[in-house]
PDB file of C-alpha atoms and ligand atoms in Angstrom:
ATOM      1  CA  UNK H  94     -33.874  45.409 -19.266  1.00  0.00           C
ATOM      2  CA  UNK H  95     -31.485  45.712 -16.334  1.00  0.00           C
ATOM      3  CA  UNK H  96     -31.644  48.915 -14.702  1.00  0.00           C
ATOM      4  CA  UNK H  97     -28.201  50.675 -14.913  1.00  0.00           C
ATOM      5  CA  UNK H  98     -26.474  51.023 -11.096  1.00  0.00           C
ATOM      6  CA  UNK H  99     -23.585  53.454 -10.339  1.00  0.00           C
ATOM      7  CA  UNK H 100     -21.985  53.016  -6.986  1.00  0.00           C
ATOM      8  CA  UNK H 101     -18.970  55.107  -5.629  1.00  0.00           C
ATOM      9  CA  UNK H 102     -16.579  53.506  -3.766  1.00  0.00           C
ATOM     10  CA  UNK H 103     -15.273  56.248  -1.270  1.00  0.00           C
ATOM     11  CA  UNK H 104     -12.332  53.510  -0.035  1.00  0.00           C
ATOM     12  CA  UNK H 105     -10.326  54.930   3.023  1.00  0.00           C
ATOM     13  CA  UNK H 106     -11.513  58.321   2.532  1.00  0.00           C
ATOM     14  CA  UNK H 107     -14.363  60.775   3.938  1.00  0.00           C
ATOM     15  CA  UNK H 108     -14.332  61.133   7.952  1.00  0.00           C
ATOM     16  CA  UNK H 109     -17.776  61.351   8.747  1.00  0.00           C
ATOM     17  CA  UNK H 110     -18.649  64.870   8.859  1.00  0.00           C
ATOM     18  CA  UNK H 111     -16.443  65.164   5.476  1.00  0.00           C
ATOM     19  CA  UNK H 112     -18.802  62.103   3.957  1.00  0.00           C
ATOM     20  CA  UNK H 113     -22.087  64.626   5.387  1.00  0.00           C
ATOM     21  CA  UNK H 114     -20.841  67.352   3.475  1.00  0.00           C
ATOM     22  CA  UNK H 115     -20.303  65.255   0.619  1.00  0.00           C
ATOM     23  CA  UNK H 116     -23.440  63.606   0.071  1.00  0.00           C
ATOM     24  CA  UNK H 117     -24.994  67.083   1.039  1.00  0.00           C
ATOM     25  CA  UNK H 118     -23.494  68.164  -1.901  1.00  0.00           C
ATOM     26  CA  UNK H 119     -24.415  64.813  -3.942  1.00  0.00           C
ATOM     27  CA  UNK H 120     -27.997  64.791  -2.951  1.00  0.00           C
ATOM     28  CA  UNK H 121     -29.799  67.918  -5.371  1.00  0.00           C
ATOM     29  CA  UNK H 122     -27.629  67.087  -8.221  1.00  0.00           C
ATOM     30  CA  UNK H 123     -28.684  63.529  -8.908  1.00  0.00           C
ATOM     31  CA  UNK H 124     -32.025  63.835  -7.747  1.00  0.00           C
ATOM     32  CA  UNK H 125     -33.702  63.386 -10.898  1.00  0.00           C
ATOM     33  CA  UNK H 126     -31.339  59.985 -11.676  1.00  0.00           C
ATOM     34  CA  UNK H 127     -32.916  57.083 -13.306  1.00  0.00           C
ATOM     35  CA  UNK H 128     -30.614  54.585 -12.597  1.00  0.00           C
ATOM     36  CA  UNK H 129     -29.450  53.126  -9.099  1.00  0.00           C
ATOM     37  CA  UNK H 130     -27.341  55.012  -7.179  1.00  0.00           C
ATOM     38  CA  UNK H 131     -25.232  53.995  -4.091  1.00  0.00           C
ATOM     39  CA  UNK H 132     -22.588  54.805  -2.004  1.00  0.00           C
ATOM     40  CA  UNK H 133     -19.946  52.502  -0.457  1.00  0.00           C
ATOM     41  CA  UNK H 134     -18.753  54.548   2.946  1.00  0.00           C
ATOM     42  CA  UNK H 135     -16.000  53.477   5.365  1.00  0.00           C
ATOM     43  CA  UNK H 136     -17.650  51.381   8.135  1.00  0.00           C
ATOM     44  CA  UNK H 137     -17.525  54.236  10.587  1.00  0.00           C
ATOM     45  CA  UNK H 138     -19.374  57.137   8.663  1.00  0.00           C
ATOM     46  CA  UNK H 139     -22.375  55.075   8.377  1.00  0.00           C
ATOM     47  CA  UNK H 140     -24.576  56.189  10.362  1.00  0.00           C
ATOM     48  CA  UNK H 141     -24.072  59.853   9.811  1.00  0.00           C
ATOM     49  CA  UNK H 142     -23.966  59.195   5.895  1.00  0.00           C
ATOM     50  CA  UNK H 143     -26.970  56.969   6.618  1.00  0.00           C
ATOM     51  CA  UNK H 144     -29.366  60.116   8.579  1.00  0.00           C
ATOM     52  CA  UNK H 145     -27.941  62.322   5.917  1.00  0.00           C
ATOM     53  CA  UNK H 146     -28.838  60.505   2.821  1.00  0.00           C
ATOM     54  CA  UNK H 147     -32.872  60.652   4.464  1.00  0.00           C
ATOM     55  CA  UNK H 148     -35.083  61.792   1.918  1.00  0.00           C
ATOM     56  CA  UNK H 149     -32.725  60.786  -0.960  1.00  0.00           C
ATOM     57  CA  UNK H 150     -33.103  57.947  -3.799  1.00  0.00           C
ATOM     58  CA  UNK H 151     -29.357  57.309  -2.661  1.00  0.00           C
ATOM     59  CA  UNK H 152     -28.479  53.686  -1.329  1.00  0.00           C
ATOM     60  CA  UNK H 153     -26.010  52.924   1.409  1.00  0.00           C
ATOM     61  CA  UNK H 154     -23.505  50.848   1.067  1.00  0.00           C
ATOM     62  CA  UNK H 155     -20.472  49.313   2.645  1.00  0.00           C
ATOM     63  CA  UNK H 156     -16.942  48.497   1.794  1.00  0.00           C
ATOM     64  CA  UNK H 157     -16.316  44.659   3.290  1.00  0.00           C
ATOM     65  CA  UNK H 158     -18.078  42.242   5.635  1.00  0.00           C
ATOM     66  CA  UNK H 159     -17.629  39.618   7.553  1.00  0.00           C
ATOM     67  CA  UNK H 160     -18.478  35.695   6.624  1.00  0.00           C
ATOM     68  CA  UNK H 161     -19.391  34.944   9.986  1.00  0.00           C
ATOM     69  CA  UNK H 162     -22.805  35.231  11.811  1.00  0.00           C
ATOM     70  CA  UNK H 163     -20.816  36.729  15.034  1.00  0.00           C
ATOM     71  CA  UNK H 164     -17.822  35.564  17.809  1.00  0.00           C
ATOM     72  CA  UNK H 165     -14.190  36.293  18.237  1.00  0.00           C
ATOM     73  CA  UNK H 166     -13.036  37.954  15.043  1.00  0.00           C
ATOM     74  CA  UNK H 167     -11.417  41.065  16.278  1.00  0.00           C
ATOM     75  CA  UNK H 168     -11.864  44.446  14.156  1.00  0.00           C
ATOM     76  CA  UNK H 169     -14.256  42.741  12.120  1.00  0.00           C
ATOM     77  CA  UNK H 170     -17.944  43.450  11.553  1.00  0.00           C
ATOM     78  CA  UNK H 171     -20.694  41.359   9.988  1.00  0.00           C
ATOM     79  CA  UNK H 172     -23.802  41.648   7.732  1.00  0.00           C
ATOM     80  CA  UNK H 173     -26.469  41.677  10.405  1.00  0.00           C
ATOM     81  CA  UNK H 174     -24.486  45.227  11.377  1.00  0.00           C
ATOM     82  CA  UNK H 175     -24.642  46.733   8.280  1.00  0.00           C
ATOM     83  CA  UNK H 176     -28.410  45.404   7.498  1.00  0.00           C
ATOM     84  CA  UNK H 177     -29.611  46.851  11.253  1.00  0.00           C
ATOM     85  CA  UNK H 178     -28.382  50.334   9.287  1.00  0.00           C
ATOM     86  CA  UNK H 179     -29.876  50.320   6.949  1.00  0.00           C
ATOM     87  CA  UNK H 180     -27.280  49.484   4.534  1.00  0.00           C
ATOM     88  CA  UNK H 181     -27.818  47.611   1.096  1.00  0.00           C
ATOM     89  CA  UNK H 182     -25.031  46.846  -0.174  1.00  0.00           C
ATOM     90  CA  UNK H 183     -21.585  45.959  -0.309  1.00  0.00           C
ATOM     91  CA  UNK H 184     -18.387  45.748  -2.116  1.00  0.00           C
ATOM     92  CA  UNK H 185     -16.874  42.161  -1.826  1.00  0.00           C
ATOM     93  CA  UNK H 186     -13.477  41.300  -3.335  1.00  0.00           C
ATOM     94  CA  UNK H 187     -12.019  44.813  -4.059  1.00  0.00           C
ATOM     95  CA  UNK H 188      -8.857  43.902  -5.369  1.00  0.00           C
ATOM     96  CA  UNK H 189      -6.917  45.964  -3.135  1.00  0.00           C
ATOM     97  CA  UNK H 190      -8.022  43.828  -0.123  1.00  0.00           C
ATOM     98  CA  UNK H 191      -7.039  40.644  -2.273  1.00  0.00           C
ATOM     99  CA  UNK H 192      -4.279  42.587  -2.343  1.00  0.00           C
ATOM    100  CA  UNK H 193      -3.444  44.132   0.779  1.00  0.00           C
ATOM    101  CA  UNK H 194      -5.405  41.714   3.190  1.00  0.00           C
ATOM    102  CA  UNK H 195      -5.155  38.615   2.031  1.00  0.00           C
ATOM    103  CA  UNK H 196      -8.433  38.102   0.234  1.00  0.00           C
ATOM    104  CA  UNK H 197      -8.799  35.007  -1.565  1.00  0.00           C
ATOM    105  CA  UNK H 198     -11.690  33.630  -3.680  1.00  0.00           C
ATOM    106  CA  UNK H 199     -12.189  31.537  -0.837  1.00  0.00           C
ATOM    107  CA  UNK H 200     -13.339  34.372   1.406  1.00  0.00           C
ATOM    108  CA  UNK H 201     -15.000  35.908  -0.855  1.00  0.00           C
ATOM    109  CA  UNK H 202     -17.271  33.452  -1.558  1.00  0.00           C
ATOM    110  CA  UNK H 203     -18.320  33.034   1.881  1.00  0.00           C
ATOM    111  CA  UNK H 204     -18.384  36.827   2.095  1.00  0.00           C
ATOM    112  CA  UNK H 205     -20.852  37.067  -0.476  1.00  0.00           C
ATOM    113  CA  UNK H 206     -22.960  34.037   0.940  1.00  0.00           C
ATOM    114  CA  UNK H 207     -23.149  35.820   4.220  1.00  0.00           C
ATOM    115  CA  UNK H 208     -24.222  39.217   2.592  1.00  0.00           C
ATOM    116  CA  UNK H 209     -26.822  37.379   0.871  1.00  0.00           C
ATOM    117  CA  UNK H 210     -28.417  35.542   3.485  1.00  0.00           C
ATOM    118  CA  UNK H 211     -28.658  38.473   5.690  1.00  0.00           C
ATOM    119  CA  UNK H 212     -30.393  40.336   2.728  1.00  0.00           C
ATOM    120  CA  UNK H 213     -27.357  42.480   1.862  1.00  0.00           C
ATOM    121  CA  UNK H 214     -26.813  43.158  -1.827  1.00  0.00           C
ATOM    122  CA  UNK H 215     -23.266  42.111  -2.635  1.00  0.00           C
ATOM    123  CA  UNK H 216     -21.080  44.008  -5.213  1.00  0.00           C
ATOM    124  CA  UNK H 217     -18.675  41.095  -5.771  1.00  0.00           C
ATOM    125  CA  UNK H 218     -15.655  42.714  -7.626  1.00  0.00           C
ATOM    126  CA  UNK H 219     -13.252  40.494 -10.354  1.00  0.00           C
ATOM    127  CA  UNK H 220     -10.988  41.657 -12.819  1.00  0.00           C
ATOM    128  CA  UNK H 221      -7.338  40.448 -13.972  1.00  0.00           C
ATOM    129  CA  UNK H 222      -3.866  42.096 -13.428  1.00  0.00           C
ATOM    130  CA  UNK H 223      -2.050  44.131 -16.358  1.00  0.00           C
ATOM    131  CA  UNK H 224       0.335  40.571 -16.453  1.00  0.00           C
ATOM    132  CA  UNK H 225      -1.924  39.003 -16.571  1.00  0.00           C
ATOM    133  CA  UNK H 226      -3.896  40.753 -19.423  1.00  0.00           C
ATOM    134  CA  UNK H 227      -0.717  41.205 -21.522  1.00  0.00           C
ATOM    135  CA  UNK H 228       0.154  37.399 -20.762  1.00  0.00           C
ATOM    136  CA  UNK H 229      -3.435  37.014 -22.341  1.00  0.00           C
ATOM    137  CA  UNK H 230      -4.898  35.295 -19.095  1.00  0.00           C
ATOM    138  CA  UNK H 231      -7.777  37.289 -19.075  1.00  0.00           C
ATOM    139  CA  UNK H 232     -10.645  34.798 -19.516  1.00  0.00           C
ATOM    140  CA  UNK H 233      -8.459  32.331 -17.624  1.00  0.00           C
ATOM    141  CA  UNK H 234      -8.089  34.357 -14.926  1.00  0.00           C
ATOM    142  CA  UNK H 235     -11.821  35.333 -14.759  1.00  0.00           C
ATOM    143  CA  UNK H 236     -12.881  32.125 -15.197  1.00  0.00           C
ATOM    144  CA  UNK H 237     -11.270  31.177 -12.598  1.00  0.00           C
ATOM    145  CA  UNK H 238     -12.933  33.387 -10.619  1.00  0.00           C
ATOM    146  CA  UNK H 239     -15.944  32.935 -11.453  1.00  0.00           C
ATOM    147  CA  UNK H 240     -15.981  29.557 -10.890  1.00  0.00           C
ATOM    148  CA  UNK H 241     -14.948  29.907  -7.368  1.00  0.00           C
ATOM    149  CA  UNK H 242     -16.387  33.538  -6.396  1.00  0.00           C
ATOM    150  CA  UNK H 243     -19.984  32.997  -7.168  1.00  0.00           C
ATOM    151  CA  UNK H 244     -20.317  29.231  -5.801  1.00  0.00           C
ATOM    152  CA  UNK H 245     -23.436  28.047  -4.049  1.00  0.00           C
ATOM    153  CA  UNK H 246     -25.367  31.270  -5.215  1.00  0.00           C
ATOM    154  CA  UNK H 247     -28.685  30.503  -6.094  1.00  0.00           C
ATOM    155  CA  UNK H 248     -30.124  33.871  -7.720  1.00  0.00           C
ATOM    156  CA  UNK H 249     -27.851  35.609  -9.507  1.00  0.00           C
ATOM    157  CA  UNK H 250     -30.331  38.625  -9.520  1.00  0.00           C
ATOM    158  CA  UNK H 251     -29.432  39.659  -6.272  1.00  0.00           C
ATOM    159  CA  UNK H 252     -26.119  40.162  -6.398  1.00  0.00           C
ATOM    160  CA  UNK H 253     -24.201  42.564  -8.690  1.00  0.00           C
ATOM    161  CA  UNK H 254     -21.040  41.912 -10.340  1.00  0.00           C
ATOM    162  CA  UNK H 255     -17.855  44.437 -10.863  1.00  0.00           C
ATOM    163  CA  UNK H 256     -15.618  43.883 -13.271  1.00  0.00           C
ATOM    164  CA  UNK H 257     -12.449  45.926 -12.453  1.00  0.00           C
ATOM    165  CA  UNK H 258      -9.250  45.075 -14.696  1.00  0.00           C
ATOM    166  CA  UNK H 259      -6.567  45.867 -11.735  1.00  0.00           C
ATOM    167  CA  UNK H 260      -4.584  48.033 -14.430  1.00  0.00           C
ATOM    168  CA  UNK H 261      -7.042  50.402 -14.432  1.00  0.00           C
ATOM    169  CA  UNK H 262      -7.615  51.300 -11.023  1.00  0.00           C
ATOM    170  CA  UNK H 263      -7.250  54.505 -10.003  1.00  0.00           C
ATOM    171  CA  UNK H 264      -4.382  54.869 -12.495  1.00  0.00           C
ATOM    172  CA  UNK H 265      -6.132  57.023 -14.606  1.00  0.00           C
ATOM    173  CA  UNK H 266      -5.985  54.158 -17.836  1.00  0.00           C
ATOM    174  CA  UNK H 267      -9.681  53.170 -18.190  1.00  0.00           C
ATOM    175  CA  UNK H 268      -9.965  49.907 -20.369  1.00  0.00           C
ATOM    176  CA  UNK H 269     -11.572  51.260 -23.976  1.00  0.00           C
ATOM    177  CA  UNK H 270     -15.273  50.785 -24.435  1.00  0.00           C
ATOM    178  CA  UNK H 271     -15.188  47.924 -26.545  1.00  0.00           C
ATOM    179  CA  UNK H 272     -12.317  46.258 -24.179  1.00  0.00           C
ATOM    180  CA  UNK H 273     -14.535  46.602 -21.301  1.00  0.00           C
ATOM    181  CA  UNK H 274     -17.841  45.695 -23.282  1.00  0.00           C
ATOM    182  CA  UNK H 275     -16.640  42.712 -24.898  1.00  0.00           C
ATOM    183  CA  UNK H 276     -15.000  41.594 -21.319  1.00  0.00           C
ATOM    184  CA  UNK H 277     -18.352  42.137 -19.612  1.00  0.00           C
ATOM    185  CA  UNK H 278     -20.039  40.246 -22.322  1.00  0.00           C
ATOM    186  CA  UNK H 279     -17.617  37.491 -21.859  1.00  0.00           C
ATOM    187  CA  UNK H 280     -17.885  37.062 -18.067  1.00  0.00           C
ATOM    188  CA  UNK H 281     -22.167  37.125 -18.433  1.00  0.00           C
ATOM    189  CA  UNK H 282     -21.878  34.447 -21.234  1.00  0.00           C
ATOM    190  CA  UNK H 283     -19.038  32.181 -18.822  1.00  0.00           C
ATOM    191  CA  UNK H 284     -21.508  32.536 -15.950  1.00  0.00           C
ATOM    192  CA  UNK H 285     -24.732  31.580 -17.726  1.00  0.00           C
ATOM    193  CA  UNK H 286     -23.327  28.746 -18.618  1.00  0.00           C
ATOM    194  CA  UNK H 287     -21.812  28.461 -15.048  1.00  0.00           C
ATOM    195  CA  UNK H 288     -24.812  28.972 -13.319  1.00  0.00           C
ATOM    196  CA  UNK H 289     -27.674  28.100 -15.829  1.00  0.00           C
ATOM    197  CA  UNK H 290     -31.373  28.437 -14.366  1.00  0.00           C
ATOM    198  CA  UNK H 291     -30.219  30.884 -12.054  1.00  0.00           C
ATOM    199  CA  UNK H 292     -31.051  34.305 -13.628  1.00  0.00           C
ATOM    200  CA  UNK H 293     -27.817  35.022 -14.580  1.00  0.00           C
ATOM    201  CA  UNK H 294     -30.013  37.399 -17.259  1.00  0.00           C
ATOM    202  CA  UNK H 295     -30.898  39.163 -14.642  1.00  0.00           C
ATOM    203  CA  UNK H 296     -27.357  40.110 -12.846  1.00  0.00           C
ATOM    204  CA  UNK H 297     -25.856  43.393 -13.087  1.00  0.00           C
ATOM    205  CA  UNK H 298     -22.579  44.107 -14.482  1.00  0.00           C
ATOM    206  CA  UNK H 299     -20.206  47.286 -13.867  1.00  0.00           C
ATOM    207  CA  UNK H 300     -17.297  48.660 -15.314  1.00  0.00           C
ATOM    208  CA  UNK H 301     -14.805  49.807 -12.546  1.00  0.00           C
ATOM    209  CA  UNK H 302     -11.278  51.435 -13.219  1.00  0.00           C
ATOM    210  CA  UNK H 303     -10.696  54.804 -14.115  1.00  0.00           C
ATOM    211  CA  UNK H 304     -13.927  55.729 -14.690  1.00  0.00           C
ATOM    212  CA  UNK H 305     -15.122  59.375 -14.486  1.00  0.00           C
ATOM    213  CA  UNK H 306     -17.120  62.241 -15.863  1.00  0.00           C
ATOM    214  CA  UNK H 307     -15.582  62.171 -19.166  1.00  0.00           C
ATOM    215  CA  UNK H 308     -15.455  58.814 -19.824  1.00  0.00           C
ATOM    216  CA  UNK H 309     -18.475  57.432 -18.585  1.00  0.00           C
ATOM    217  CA  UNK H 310     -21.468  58.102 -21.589  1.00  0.00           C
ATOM    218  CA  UNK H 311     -18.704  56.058 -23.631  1.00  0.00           C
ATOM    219  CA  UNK H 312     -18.782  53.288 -21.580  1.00  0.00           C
ATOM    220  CA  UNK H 313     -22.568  53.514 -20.293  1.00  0.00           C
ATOM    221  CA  UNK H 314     -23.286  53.019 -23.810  1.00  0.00           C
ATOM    222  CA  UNK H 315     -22.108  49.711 -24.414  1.00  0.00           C
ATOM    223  CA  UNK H 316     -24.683  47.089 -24.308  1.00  0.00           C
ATOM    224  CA  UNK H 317     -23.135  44.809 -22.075  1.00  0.00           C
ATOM    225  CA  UNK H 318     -22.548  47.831 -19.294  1.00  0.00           C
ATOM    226  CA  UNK H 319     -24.720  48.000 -16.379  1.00  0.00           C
ATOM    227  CA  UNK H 320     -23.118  50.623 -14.279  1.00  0.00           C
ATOM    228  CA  UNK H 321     -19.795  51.379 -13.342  1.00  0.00           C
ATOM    229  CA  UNK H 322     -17.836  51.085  -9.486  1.00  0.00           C
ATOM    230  CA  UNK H 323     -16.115  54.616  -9.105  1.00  0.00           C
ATOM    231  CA  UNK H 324     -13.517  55.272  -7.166  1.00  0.00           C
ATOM    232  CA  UNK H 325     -11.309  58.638  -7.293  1.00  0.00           C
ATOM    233  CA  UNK H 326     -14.799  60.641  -9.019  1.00  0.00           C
ATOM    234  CA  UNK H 327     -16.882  59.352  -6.322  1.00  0.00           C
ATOM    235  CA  UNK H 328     -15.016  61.890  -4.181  1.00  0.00           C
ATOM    236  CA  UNK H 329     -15.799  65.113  -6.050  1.00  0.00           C
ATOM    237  CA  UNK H 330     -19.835  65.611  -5.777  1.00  0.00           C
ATOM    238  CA  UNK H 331     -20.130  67.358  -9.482  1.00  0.00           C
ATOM    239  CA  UNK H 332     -17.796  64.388 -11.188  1.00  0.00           C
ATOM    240  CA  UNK H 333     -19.972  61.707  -9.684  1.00  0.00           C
ATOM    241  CA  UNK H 334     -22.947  63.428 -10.184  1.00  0.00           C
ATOM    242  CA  UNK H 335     -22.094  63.761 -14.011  1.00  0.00           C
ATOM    243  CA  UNK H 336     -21.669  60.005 -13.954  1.00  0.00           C
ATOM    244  CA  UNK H 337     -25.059  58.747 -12.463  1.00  0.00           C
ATOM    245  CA  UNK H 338     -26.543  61.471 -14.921  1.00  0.00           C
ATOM    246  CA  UNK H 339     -24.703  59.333 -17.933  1.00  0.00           C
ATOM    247  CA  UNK H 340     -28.149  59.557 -19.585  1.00  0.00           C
ATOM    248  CA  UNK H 341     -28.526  63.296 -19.723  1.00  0.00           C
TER     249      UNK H 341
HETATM  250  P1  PGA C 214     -10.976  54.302  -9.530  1.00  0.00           P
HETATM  251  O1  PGA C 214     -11.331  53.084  -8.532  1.00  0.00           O
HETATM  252  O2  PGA C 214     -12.262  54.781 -10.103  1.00  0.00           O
HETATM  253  O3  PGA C 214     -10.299  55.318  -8.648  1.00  0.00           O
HETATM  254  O4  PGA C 214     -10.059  53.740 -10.571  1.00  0.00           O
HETATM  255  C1  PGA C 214     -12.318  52.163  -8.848  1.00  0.00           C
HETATM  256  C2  PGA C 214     -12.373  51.115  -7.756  1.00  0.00           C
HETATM  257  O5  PGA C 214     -11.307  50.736  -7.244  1.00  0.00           O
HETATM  258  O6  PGA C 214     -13.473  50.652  -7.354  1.00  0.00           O
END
């Protein structure tokens, strides 16, 4: 059984003291959560997110890294940073920095390498655009990415996988259950075959897009679901509270 992980994704949001009072307000309503719980803070509210989330099951994570070890890469910051904070994990591949900042799957591959080998939990994000989808590219597009994404991994247990159709992010039009389920299912059966002997069985899967308090026992229920990346509710304490308690 893979244990279910919900993550919030706070994006450019939160100053510090605003990400305090937030996770203040997080903290006794998910305390009794069964499933993994993180959140992804802007770089700079880590360590005040970090001293206030003592004494919580909640994880730290972050929102990008860097591929290198260190050197001259202005503005930057890399996973030996974010590991001396005690963060976890983090998001790799968001589509809005393919986007906006010129992610490729080239970067993100050696993004998520990096991560790895400094003992950072990558959340390693994929998902095709609405053109794409209606052009029906989907598995094309994913395959694609999985081929070159996930390259030179060698257990797929340790990382976690996002599967975010662009359309749905932060639009408010969440792909349906079964779209999303039988999507997920898809990308676990292209990577096992990908990546055979490397407990591909054993990698997470989330739903991101749209996601909230409503929608989320829906999707949580679908077998190939593992958790879901949540943007816009990640922001209000009682909507992502009422997603990590899915189960309840
Ligand atoms: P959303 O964002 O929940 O606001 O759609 C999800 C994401 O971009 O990770």
């Amino acid at each position: 059984m893979r244990k279910p992980i919900i993550a919030g994704n706070w994006k450019m949001n939160n100053t510090a003291s605003e990400g305090v009072e937030l996770v203040n307000a997080i903290k006794p309503l998910v305390k009794g959560a069964k499933c993994d719980v993180v959140v992804c803070v802007p770089a700079i509210d880590i360590p005040a997110v970090k001293k206030a989330l003592r004494g919580s099951k909640i994880k730290l994570g972050a929102q990008n890294v860097h591929f290198a070890e260190k050197g001259a890469y202005t503005g930057e910051i890399s996973a030996n940073m974010l590991k001396e904070y005690g963060v976890q994990y983090v998001i790799i591949g968001h589509s809005e920095r393919r986007q906006y900042f010129g992610e490729t799957d080239e970067t993100v591959n050696k993004r998520t390498l990096a991560a790895l080998a400094a003992g950072l939990t990558p959340i390693v994000c994929i998902g095709e655009s609405l053109e794409e989808r209606e052009g029906g590219l989907t598995e094309k597009v994913l395959s694609a990415q999985i081929e070159k994404d996930f390259a030179g991994i060698e257990d797929f247990s340790k990382i976690v996988v996002a599967y975010e159709p662009i359309w749905a992010i932060g639009t408010g039009r969440t792909a349906t259950d079964e779209q999303a389920n039988e999507t997920i299912g898809f990308i676990r059966k292209r990577m096992k075959k990908a990546y055979a002997g490397k407990n591909v069985g054993k990698m997470r899967i989330q739903y991101g897009g749209s996601m909230n308090a409503k929608n989320c026992k829906g999707l949580m229920a679908q077998p190939e679901i593992d958790g879901g990346l949540i943007g816009g509710a990640s922001l209000k304490a009682p909507d992502f509270a009422a997603i990590v308690n899915f189960d309840k």
